[in-house]
Amino acid sequence: MTVALMWEARAVPGRGEELLAWARAQEPAARPLRRETFRAPQDRVLVITWWDAPYDAELPELPEPDGELVTRAVHRWRFESVDVRPG
């Protein structure tokens, strides 16, 4: 089974590039199958990691950034793959 962990944070206004650099520098304790990092308006950063594991497996999560870098607590979601289609 493939499990995707999603991590999303919103930087203090004007510090989006710093949050993006911080997120990119974080290395989980284990290596995921795949990892992608995204940015969006309002200085938001999203990191998705894919794992070959059961849904409820203990998986390494990205930590919370320094409280002075973000406007709120990190949002986290976990999903399991149910349908894979090309393209």
Coordinates of C-alpha atoms in Angstrom, one line a residue:
M1 CA 0.0 0.0 0.0
T2 CA 1.1 3.5 -0.7
V3 CA 0.6 6.2 2.0
A4 CA 1.0 9.9 1.3
L5 CA 1.8 12.3 4.1
M6 CA 1.0 15.9 3.5
W7 CA 2.6 18.7 5.5
E8 CA 1.4 22.4 5.0
A9 CA 2.6 25.5 6.7
R10 CA 2.0 29.3 6.2
A11 CA 5.0 31.6 6.8
V12 CA 4.9 35.0 8.5
P13 CA 4.3 37.5 5.6
G14 CA 7.4 38.0 3.6
R15 CA 9.2 34.9 5.0
G16 CA 7.9 32.4 2.4
E17 CA 11.3 31.8 0.8
E18 CA 12.8 31.2 4.2
L19 CA 10.1 28.7 5.1
L20 CA 10.5 27.0 1.7
A21 CA 14.3 26.7 2.3
W22 CA 13.7 25.4 5.8
A23 CA 11.3 22.7 4.5
R24 CA 13.6 21.6 1.8
A25 CA 16.5 21.2 4.3
Q26 CA 14.5 18.8 6.5
E27 CA 15.5 15.2 6.1
P28 CA 13.2 12.5 7.5
A29 CA 14.7 9.7 9.5
A30 CA 13.9 7.3 6.6
R31 CA 13.8 7.9 2.9
P32 CA 10.3 8.1 1.3
L33 CA 9.5 6.6 -2.1
R34 CA 9.0 10.1 -3.4
R35 CA 8.9 13.6 -2.0
E36 CA 7.6 16.8 -3.6
T37 CA 7.7 20.4 -2.3
F38 CA 5.2 23.1 -3.4
R39 CA 4.6 26.7 -2.7
A40 CA 1.5 28.8 -3.0
P41 CA 0.3 32.4 -2.5
Q42 CA 0.2 33.8 1.0
D43 CA 3.7 32.3 1.7
R44 CA 2.4 28.7 2.0
V45 CA 4.6 25.6 1.6
L46 CA 3.3 22.1 1.1
V47 CA 5.4 18.9 1.3
I48 CA 4.1 15.5 0.2
T49 CA 6.0 12.3 0.9
W50 CA 5.0 8.9 -0.4
W51 CA 5.7 5.7 1.6
D52 CA 5.3 2.0 1.0
A53 CA 3.6 1.2 4.3
P54 CA 0.3 0.4 5.9
Y55 CA -2.0 3.4 6.5
D56 CA -1.4 3.4 10.3
A57 CA 2.4 2.8 10.1
E58 CA 4.7 5.0 12.2
L59 CA 6.3 7.2 9.6
P60 CA 8.7 10.1 10.0
E61 CA 7.0 13.5 9.8
L62 CA 8.5 16.8 9.1
P63 CA 8.7 18.8 12.3
E64 CA 7.1 22.1 13.3
P65 CA 9.2 25.1 12.1
D66 CA 10.2 27.7 14.6
G67 CA 7.1 29.6 15.9
E68 CA 8.5 32.9 14.7
L69 CA 8.6 31.6 11.1
V70 CA 5.0 30.5 10.8
T71 CA 1.6 32.1 11.4
R72 CA -0.1 29.0 12.8
A73 CA 0.5 25.4 13.6
V74 CA 1.4 23.1 10.7
H75 CA -1.5 21.2 9.1
R76 CA -0.9 17.5 8.5
W77 CA -3.0 14.9 6.6
R78 CA -2.5 11.2 5.7
F79 CA -3.9 9.5 2.7
E80 CA -3.8 6.0 1.2
S81 CA -3.6 5.4 -2.5
V82 CA -6.8 3.8 -3.9
D83 CA -6.5 4.2 -7.6
V84 CA -3.4 4.7 -9.8
R85 CA -3.9 5.8 -13.4
P86 CA -1.3 7.0 -15.9
G87 CA -1.4 10.6 -16.9

